[in-house]
Short mmCIF file of C-alpha atoms in Angstrom, two decimals:
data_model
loop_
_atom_site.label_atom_id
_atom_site.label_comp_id
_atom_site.label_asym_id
_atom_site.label_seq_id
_atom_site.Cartn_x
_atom_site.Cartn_y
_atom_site.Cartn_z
CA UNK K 4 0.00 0.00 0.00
CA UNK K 5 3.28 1.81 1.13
CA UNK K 6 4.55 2.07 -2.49
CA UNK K 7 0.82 2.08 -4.23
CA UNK K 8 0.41 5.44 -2.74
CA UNK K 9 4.20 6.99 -3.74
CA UNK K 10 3.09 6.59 -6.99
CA UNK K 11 0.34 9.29 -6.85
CA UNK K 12 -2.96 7.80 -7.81
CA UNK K 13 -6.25 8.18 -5.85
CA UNK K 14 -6.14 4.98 -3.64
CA UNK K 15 -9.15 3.22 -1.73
CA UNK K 16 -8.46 0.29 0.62
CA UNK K 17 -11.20 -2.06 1.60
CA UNK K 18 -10.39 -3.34 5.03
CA UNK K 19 -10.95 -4.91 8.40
CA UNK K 20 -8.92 -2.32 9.96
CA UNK K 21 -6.61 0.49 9.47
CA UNK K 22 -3.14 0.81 9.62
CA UNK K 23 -0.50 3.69 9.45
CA UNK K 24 1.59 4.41 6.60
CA UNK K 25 5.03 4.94 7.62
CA UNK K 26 6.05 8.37 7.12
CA UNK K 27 8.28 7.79 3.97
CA UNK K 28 4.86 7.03 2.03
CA UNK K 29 3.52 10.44 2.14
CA UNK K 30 6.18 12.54 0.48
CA UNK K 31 5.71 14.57 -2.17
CA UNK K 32 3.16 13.46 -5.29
CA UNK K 33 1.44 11.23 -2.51
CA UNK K 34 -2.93 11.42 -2.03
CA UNK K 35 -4.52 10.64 0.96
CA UNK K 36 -5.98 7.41 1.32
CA UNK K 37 -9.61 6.63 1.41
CA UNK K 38 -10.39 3.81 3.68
CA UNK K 39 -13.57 1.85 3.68
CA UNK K 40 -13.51 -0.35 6.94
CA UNK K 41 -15.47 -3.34 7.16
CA UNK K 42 -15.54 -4.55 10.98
CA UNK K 43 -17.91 -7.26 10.55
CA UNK K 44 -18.65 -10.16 7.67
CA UNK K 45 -20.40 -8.06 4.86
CA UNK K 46 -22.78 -10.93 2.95
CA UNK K 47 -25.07 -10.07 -0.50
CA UNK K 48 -28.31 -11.21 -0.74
CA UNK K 49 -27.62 -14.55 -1.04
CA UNK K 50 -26.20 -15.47 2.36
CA UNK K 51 -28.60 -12.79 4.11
CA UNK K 52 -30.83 -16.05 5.57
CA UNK K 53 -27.49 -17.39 6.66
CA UNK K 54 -26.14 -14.20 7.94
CA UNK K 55 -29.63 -13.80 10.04
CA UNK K 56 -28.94 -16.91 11.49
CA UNK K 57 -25.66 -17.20 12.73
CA UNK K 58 -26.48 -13.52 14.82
CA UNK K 59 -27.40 -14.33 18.27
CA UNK K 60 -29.39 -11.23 18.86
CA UNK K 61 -31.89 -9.02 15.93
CA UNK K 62 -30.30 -6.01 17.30
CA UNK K 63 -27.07 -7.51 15.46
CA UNK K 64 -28.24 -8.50 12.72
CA UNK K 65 -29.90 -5.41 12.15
CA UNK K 66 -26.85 -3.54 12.78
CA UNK K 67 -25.25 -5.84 9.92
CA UNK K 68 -27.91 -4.86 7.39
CA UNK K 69 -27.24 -0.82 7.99
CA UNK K 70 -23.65 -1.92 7.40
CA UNK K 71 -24.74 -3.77 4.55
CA UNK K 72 -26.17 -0.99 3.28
CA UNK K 73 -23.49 1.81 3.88
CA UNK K 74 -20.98 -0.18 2.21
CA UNK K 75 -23.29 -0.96 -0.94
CA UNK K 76 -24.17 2.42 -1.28
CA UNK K 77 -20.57 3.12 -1.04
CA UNK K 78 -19.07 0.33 -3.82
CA UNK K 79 -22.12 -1.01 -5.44
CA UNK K 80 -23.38 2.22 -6.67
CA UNK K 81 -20.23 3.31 -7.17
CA UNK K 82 -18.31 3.38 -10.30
CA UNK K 83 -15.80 0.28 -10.91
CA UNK K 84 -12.23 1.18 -9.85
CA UNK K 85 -9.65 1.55 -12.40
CA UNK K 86 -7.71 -1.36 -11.18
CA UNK K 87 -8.95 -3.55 -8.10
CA UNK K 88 -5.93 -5.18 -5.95
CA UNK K 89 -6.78 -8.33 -3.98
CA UNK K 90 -4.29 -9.23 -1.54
CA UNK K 91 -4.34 -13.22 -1.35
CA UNK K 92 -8.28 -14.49 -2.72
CA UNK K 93 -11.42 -12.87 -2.50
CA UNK K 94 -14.29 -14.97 0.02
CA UNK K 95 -17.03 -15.41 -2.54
CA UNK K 96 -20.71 -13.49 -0.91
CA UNK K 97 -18.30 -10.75 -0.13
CA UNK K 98 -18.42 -6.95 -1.27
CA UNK K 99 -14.85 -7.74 -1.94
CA UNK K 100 -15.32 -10.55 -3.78
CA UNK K 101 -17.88 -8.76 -5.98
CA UNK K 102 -15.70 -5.09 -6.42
CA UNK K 103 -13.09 -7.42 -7.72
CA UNK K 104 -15.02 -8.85 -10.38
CA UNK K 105 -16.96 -5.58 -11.37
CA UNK K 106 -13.19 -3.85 -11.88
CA UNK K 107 -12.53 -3.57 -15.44
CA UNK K 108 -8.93 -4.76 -14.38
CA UNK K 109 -7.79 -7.36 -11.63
CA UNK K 110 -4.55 -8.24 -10.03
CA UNK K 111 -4.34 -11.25 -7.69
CA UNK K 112 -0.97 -11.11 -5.15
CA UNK K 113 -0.55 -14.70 -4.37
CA UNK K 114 1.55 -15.57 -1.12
CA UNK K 115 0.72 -19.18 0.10
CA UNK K 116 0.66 -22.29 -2.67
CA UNK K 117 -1.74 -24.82 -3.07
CA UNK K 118 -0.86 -27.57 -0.05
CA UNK K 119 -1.59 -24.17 1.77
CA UNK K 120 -4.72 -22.87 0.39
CA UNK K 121 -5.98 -27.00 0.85
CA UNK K 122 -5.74 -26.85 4.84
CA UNK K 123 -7.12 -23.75 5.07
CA UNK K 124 -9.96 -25.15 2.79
CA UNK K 125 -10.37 -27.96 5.22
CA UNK K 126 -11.22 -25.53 8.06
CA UNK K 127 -13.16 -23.15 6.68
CA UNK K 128 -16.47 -22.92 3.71
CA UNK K 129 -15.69 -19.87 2.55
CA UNK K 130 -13.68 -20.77 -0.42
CA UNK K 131 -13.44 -23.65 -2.73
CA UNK K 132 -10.84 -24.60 -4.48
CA UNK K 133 -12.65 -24.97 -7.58
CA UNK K 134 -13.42 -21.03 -6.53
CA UNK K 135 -9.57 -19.49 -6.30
CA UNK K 136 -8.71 -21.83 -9.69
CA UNK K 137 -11.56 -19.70 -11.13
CA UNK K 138 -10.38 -16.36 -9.36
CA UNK K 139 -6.59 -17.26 -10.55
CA UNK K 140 -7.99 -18.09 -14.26
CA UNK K 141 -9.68 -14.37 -14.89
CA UNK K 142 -7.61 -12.32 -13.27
CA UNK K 143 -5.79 -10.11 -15.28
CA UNK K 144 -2.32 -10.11 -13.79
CA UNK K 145 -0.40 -12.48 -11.04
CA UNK K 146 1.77 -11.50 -8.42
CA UNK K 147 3.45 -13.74 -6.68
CA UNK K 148 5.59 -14.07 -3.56
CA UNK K 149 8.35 -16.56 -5.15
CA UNK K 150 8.22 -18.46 -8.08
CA UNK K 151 8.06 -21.77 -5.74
CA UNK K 152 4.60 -20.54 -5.41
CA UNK K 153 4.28 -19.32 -9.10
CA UNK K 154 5.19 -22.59 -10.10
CA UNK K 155 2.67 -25.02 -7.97
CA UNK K 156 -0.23 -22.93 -9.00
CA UNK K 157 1.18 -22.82 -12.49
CA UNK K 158 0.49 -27.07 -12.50
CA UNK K 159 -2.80 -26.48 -10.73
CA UNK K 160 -4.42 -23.54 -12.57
CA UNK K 161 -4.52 -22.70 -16.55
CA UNK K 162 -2.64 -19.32 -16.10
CA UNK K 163 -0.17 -19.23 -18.63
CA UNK K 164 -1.52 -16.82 -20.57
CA UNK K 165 -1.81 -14.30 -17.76
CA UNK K 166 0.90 -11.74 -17.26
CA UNK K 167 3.04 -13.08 -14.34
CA UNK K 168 5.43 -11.07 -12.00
CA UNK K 169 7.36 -12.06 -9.06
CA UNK K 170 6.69 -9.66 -5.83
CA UNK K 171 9.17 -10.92 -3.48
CA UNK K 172 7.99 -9.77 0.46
CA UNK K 173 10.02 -6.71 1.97
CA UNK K 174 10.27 -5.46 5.29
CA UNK K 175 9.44 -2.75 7.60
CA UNK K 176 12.93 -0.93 7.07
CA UNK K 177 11.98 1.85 9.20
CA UNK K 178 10.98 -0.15 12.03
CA UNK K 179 14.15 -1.91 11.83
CA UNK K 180 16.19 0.99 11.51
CA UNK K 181 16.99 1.67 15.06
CA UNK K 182 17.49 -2.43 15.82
CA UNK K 183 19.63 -3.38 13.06
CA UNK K 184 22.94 -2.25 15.09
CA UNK K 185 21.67 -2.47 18.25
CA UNK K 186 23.60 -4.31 21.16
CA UNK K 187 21.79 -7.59 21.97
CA UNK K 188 22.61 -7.95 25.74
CA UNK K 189 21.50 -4.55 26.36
CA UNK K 190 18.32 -5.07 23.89
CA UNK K 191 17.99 -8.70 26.18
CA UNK K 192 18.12 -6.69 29.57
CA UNK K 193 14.97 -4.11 28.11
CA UNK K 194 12.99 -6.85 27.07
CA UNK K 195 13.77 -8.78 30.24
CA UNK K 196 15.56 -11.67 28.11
CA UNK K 197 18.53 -13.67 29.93
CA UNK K 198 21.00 -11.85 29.18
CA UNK K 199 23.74 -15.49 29.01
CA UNK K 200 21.10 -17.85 27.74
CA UNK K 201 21.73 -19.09 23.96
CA UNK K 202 18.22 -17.58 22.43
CA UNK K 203 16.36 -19.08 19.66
CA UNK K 204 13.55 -17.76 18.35
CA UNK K 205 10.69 -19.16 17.07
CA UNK K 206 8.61 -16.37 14.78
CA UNK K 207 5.11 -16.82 13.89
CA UNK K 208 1.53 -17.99 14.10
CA UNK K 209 1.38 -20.66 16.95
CA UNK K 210 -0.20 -23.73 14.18
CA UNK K 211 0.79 -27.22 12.53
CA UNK K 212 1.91 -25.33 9.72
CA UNK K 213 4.79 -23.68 11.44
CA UNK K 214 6.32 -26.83 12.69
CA UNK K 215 6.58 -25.59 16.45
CA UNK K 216 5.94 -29.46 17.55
CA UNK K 217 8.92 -30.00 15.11
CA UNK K 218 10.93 -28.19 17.19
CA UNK K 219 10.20 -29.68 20.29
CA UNK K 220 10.99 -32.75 18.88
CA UNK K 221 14.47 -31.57 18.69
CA UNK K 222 14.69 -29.85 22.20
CA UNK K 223 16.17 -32.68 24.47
CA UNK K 224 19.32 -33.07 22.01
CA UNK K 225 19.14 -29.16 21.73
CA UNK K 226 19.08 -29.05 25.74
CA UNK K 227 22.27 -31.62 25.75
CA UNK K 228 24.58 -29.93 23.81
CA UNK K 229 23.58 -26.61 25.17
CA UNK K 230 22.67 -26.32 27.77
CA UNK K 231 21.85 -22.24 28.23
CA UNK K 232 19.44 -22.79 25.47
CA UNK K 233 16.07 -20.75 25.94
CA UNK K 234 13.02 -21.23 22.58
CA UNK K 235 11.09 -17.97 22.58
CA UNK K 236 7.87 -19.11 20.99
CA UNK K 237 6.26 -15.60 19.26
CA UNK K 238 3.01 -15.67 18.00
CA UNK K 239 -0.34 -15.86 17.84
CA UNK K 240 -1.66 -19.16 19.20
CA UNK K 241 -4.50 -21.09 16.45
CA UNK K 242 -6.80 -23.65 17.37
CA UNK K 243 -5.07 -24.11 20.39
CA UNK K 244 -2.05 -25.58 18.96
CA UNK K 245 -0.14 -24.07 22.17
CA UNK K 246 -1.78 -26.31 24.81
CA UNK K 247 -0.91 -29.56 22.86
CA UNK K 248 2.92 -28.00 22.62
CA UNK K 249 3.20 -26.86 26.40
CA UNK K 250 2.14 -30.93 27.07
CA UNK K 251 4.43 -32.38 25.34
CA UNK K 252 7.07 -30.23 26.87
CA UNK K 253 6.06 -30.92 29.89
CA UNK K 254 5.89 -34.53 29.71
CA UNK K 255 9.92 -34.15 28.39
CA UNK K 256 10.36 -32.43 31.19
CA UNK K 257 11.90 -29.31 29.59
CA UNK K 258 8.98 -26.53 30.87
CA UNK K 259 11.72 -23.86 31.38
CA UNK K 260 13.46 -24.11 28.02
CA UNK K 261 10.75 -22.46 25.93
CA UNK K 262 8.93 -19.17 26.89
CA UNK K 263 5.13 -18.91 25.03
CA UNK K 264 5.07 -15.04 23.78
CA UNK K 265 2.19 -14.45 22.38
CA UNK K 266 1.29 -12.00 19.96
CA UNK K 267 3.92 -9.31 20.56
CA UNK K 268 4.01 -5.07 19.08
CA UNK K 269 7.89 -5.78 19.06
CA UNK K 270 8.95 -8.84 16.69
CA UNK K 271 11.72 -6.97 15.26
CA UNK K 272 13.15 -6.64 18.85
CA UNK K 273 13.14 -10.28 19.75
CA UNK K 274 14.56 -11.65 16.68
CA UNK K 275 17.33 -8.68 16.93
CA UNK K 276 17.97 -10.05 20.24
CA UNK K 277 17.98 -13.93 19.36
CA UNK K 278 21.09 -15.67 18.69
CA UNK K 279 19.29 -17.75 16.25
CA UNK K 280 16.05 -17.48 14.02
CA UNK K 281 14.59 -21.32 14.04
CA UNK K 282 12.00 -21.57 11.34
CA UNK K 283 10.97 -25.59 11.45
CA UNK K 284 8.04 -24.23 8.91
CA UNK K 285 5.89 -27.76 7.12
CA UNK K 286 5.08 -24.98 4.36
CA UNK K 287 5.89 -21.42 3.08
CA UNK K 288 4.72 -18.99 0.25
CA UNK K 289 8.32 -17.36 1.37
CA UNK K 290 8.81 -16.73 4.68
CA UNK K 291 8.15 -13.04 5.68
CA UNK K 292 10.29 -13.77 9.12
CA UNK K 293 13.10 -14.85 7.17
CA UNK K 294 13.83 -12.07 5.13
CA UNK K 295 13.01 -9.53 8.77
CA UNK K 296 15.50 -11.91 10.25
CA UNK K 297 17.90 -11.16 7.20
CA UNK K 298 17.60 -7.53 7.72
CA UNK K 299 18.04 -7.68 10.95
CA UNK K 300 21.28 -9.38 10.87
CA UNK K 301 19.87 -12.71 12.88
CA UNK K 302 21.38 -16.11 11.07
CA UNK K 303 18.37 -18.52 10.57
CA UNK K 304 18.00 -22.30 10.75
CA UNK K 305 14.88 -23.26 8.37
CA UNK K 306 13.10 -25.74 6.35
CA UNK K 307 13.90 -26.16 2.80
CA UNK K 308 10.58 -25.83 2.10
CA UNK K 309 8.38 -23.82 0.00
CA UNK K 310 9.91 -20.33 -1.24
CA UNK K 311 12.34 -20.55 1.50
CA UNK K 312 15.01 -21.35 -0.76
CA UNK K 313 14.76 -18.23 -2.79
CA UNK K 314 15.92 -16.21 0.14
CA UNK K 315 18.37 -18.53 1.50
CA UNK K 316 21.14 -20.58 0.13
CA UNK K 317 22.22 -23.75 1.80
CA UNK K 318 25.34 -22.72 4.46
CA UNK K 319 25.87 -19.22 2.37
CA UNK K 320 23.59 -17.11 4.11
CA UNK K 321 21.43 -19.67 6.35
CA UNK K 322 21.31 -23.05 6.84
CA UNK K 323 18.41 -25.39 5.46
CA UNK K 324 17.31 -28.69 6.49
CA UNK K 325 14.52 -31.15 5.70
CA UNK K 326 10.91 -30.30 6.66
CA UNK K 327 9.52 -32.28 9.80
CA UNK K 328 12.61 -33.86 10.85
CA UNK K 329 13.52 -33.68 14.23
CA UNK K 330 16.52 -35.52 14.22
CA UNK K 331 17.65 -33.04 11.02
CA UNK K 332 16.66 -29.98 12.93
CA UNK K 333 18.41 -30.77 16.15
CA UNK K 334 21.63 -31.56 14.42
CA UNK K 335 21.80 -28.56 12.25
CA UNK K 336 21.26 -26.76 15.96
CA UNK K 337 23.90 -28.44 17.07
CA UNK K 338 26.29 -27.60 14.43
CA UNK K 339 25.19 -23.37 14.39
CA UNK K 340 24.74 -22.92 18.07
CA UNK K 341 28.56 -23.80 19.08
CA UNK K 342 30.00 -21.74 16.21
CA UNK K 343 29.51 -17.98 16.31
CA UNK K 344 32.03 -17.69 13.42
CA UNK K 345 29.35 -20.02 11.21
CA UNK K 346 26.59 -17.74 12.77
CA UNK K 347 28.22 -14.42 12.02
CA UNK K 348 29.23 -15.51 8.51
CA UNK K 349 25.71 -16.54 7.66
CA UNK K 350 23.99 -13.41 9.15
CA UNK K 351 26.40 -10.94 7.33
CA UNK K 352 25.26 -12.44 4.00
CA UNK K 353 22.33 -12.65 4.48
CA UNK K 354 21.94 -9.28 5.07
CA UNK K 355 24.23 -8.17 1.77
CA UNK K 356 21.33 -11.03 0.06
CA UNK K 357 18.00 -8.62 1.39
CA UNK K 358 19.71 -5.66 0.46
CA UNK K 359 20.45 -6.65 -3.34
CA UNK K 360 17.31 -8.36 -3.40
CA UNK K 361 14.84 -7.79 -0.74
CA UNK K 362 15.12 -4.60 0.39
CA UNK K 363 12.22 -1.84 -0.12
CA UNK K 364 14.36 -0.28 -2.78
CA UNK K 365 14.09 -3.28 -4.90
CA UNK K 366 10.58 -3.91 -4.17
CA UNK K 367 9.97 -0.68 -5.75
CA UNK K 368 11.32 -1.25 -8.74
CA UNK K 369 9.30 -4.61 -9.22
CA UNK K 370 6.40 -2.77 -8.24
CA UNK K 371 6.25 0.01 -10.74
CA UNK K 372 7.28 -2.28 -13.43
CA UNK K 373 3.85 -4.20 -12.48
CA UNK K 374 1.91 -1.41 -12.92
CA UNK K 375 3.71 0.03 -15.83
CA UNK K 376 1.84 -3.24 -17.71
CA UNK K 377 -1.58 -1.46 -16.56
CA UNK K 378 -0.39 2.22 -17.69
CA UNK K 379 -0.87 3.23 -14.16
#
């Protein structure tokens, strides 16, 4: 949105929430942004039966239809958008399902491939995947995160034809700014870290998908061959995946080697802090973590899964190891956490890697060269 706005045209941004543009978006050329927030589920006519029924009360439900009703005055009776945006895929029965398809031109920015898209299917009825084939297959242009992604929807989904970029992730360089040098056992000692223990952090929604349990698989070898070793576990918690994690470490006995987070306003200050970033991930579209961990000069231990490998090569700037393997994760550990030579290399690449390739700067360039294709 950041870079949407630098380039001067008359933005609106369908939403949940708000958020604040950092400060660097607002220079000169840039227009305020109109935001359209959308607090609750906003159905059409055909889920209003459904939407009546799943509200406990008439007084909300009736508070949904005004709301319905704002925000169709507001983009049905509107005219179509130059260009509609969709961030991952549009729930079908949504206003922002149907705004897409009334745009006279669509781009789709795909982060998460099709294994990923499946389990979420398998919790939720919003989407089909029958539904995002179709929303891939008439879209007008494709953005995606890496082309590990590119490629599994490219076997799953006719979308050769359609113009195709690749949008790497960037980071929050401004939040980072004042982190990236900073001395990690004085960082440690504000966010009441051990200041001696070896820290490795875990990033990221608390869920199968992020291999947590994979890690604490590994912890008992980690815990033997070091023995200062403290697992920060940030993020927030789905389906109660955390309960099922805190008993298993409890029945290995190892209750004060990880500390449970939470959702935390300072990521970027933990993994500056961490000695290691351990990212035992099943699946990833890329790996936002990894490339914050990059920036921030943190060397990383991950899967070689997903898009993964297009940030990080193989014991150049990270080290990679099979997905769901214990045994591969814990000797990997075992081999970084000794060496702060190894780790030191690793990070310093990795950090020369975001900023030739990841960095906001580069982003940019990609960006405008999208939208250069829609004479924007």
């Amino acid at each position: 949105l950041s870079h949407l706005v630098q380039l001067g045209r008359p933005v609106t941004v369908v939403s949940r929430n708000r958020c604040a543009l950092p400060s660097w978006a607002m220079g000169p050329g840039a227009r305020p942004v109109r935001w359209l927030t959308t607090p609750m589920p906003l159905p059409d006519s055909r889920t209003l039966g459904a939407s009546v029924g799943r509200w406990a009360t008439w007084t909300r439900t009736i508070a949904k239809l005004l709301w319905r009703r704002l925000v169709a005055a507001f983009v049905t009776h509107r005219q179509p958008p130059t260009l509609a945006i969709h961030n991952a895929f549009p729930v079908p029965g949504t206003y922002t399902h149907r705004l897409f398809h009334r745009a006279p031109r669509r781009m789709l920015i795909v982060h998460s491939a099709p294994d990923v898209v499946m389990s979420f299917l398998r919790r939720s009825r919003s989407l089909t995947l029958a539904g995002v084939v179709a929303d891939l297959e008439r879209t007008d242009a494709l953005a995606f995160v890496s082309p590990q992604v590119r490629d599994a929807w490219a076997a799953t989904a006719d979308i050769a034809r359609i113009p195709q970029w690749i949008l790497p992730n960037t980071c929050r360089e401004d939040a980072a700014a004042a982190l990236v040098d900073a001395n990690r056992r004085q960082l440690r000692e504000r966010l009441d870290l051990p200041p001696d223990a070896f820290l490795a952090a875990c990033v990221g929604y608390v869920g199968e998908g992020k291999g947590q349990d994979v890690l604490v698989e590994a912890l008992p070898s980690m815990v033997r061959t070091t023995p200062n070793v403290l697992v920060m576990v940030v993020g927030n918690d789905r389906s109660g995946f955390a309960a099922q994690l805190r008993g298993r470490i409890e029945t290995l006995q190892l209750a004060g080697r990880v500390r449970f987070m939470g959702q935390r306003p300072d990521p970027y200050a933990l993994i500056r802090a961490a000695d290691l970033l351990v990212h035992p991930s099943r699946s990833e579209g890329q790996g936002l973590v990894i490339l914050e961990a990059m920036l921030l000069g943190t060397p990383i231990l991950a899967s070689d899964v997903g898009g993964i490998p297009s940030c990080i090569t193989h014991g150049e700037s990270g080290w990679l190891v099979r997905p769901n393997d214990p045994r591969a994760l814990a000797d990997a550990f075992d081999r970084l956490a000794p060496d702060a030579a190894l780790r030191d290399r690793l990070s310093r690449r990795a950090a020369e890697v975001y900023a030739e390739r990841f960095s906001q700067r580069e982003y940019a360039k990609r960006f405008e060269a999208m939208f250069r294709h829609f004479g924007f």
